[in-house]
Amino acid sequence: MSWEVVIGLEVHVQINTATKAFCGCSTEFGSEPNTQTCPVCLGMPGQLPVLNGLAAEKTILTGLAINAGINLESKFDRKNYFYPDLPKGYQISQFAVPLVEGGYLDIPGKDGGEKRIGITRIHMEEDAGKSMHEGLDGVSHIDLNRSGVPLMEIVSEPDMRSADEAIAYLKQLHQLIVFLDVSGANMEMGQFRCDANVSVHQPGTPFGTRAELKNLNSFRFIKQAIEYEVNRQIELIEDGGEVVQETRLYDSAMGESRSMRSKEEAHDYRYFPEPDLPPLRVTQQQVDQIRAGMPELPGQLRHRFEREYGLSSYDADVLTQTRALADWYESLVAAHPSDPKRCANWLANELLGRLKELGKEIEHSPVSAHRLAGMLDRIADNTISGKIAKDVLDAMLASDADADAIIEAKGLKQVSDSGAIDAIIEAVMAANPDQLAGYRAGKEKLMGFFVGQVMKASKGQANPGMVNQRLTVLLKG
Amino acid sequence: MPFSSLSEIKARLDAGETTAVEVAQLYLDRIKAHNDQLNAFVHLDAAHVLAQAQASDAYRAKHEPRPLEGLPIAVKDIFCTQNGPTRCCSTILEGFEAPYDAHVITRLKEAGAVLVGKTNMDEFAMGSSTETSAFGVCRNPWDISRIPGGSSGGSASAVAAALAPAALGTDTGGSIRQPASLCGITGLKPTYGRVSRRGIIAFASSLDQAGPMTRNVRDAAMVTAAMAGHDSGDATSVADAPALDWLAACDKRDMTGLRIGKPKEYFVDGMDEGVRAAVEAALQQCEALGAEIVDISLPHTEYAVATYYVIAPSEASANLSRYDGVRFGHRCNEPEDLLDMYTRSRDEGFGAEVKRRILTGAFALSSGYYDAYYLKAQQVRTLIQQDFLQAFEQVDVIATPTSPVTAFAVGEKTDDPLTMYLADIFTIALNLAGLPGMSQPCGMVDGLPVGLQWIAPAWREDLLLGAASAYEASTDWSKQEPQAFAANGGEA
């Protein structure tokens, strides 16, 4: 039997406003528990919510970036449930009429094509606080700093057919969110959280019963959890069982999921219109204004990099992973305009790898684009070879000195004087008579040996082009 | 002095004939003398009252007096105040002290008022008799075997017995107007959105509105003028509400040409015949003053009570979820687990009527019933709003009885919630429509006051105040006093 996997995703994104969705408290992460609270987000008697307009604007911006429609009048609803970290006993959300409806994202598909993933809606809501149970000896503590932090929930259509497609969609969405500067989207801090609805069926038949996987907080766990769930469902059906609608919690340590609650135990959230907030009304002019302020999106940027700088699609992809990286690349090109491809190579292949080892993002690179460009200039004018340049870059990362100073101080300047190179070649030939005889007897492969020996003897400073050229002449005798 | 109005006290303060401290002391003495009989106040901090009065006198010595300078105003226990407990007359708020003042409390303080105590009310404002209070039954000064109405019964009782010259109430389905009617005083419910709800403990958010309970129409205008205005902290407080000159509206006492609608649905079988006669007489009086009485119909009136008892409990069921024993208020002893803590804390903390409404609301909102109850109720609400809009194409204001009956006996209706709910039959519709309404005394039946209700289009409280002032000037009903509480009054 062949099974088709059907996946829909709900992504909660913390909107990066400075203050909460319905009060003036700070949203900063990691402060002392309960220091960023007020009577509103503590749910105290008589307190009322007032919408943070910036959170709505950022949701609209996201909606426009996924090609969705904006509802000029949307509504807030109360989602009722009891939990100690939900102070009001209800969450303000949007149920009946969300702010954003009907969009899509195109992800890389099979055979180099694109696959369109539908996005049903984006609605605004508020986050709950945090309960802490561990190590507290039978009591629980509650931190309400996160209570009322604005979220947008991005709900996809059930359009993904594998865990890999789900991951591709999530990565694309994550990148978009970061580009739009609507969220830090840090998964470890819970700023980008995913629930997955997974089912299997045989093609041509109706969708199977779905299970909802909750709170998946890394791309790796999401993939593992989906794959585990797909296998579980297929095995269950093939053993004559039936999938039941339920919510399951994935345990990343155990690599398995367990049922959290069944359909019968599912909450009845008793949604109804939030009487404390009038409908959210925006004008078409406001929407147009937000659209006009839209930054260049990753796809547009990628295509422009390929077109404008002649980059391979791979390099263009790497350099557009974040807005900061793309900006850094463009500063580098501005400072070293003669060779955008050299810029791409040195940034993508050399600097990023070294930064990763240092645990630094490009924004915090010790070497500025201007300093790196100074080194690329020395490669371009043959002062140093590419090989030596790698050492220069290491030295630049370890100090504030620019490339010229390092080249000067360490005497790394490339030797391009043919007299000096000839002298080294003569010495190498004299020291290796057997290889010389072999070469002259027709073993031309030995050319490589001599190049290596000469470069070694010059401590890498000999101009490799000239070494090749002079060896060709001198080896023949 | 004790049965003086705010306006009279203000005149004497302004003339230097008395001081805010003297006035405060007079009322504190009266509360001390009479509150045991009435149970109108559930909390009083005399020292705090006197401190405010002293501060007011000091302010007056150096500055122009503010609009409510030195005037004592009692506060329903539903308004959060930084001073003292705020309990909404419920056990669930045991030990709760708000770290903030309600927005209207701030405004009254800024206007120079001296805030006096906390008055009794039905628990969470759910009731029409002030019998569901965790602090015990409140009594009607006209006959202490009877209820004062509710839910703002403590405020009504206090003003009627002159334990305070004015008080704040809230009105979700009649909770200012009905007790005002039953206690023979004046009560105003402003247009929804006129007065900020911030810091007022929510019962039904789309219906709640705060307003004054006073001894005459002008006093109501004075207090509302201080309370009203946009609050950026309440998204339902309307930013571009038409401003009114509240006091000027009371000065226009001419009814000539005023078209008063008399809706047939508010003069029905089963209402007290004495009440009907008193209100009919009041309308004849208005006609004699030059008004035109127009028979009108508000055809969806009969559905108002049912609609209200779906919408208000639905909103309440969510509004009261925050009383869960986790952060403040009552928590049961030694909970076994989380569920036990929730269920026992709430079971012990809420009274029977509050539980009934939470259950009703949760049921109306639950999956499978939402369309039949909540959604249908919202649709009917729209029809009721349209009834009024159509009526106001023909008339300027509408006049009705405030309550179909006079004050009933304590305990008379407590066993029959449905009969109790019908006590608000004439007041509920305008909350559903968001309209302003007012009750003023218009007669007595067997020694008990009857109230006349005025209803105006949204934002036209000036029409209410004008009509009510004109009527008031032509009768003595608002000058009636319950004799049992006059005896110890003395003269300041």
Coordinates of N, CA and C in Angstrom, one line a residue, chain B residues 26 68 74 342 346 378 389 444 471:
Chain B
L26 N -21.0 65.5 59.5 CA -22.5 65.3 59.6 C -22.9 64.0 59.0
L68 N -16.8 69.8 42.2 CA -17.4 69.1 43.3 C -16.7 69.3 44.6
A74 N -20.9 58.8 48.0 CA -20.7 57.4 48.4 C -20.4 56.6 47.1
Y342 N -9.4 25.2 42.0 CA -10.3 26.0 41.2 C -11.8 25.8 41.7
R346 N -13.8 28.6 43.9 CA -15.0 29.3 43.3 C -16.3 28.9 43.9
Q378 N -27.8 38.2 20.1 CA -27.2 39.4 19.4 C -28.1 39.9 18.3
L389 N -34.4 53.3 17.4 CA -34.0 54.3 16.3 C -35.3 54.7 15.6
M444 N -46.2 58.3 44.9 CA -46.1 57.4 46.0 C -47.3 56.4 45.9
Y471 N -40.0 68.6 34.7 CA -41.0 67.8 35.4 C -40.8 68.1 36.9

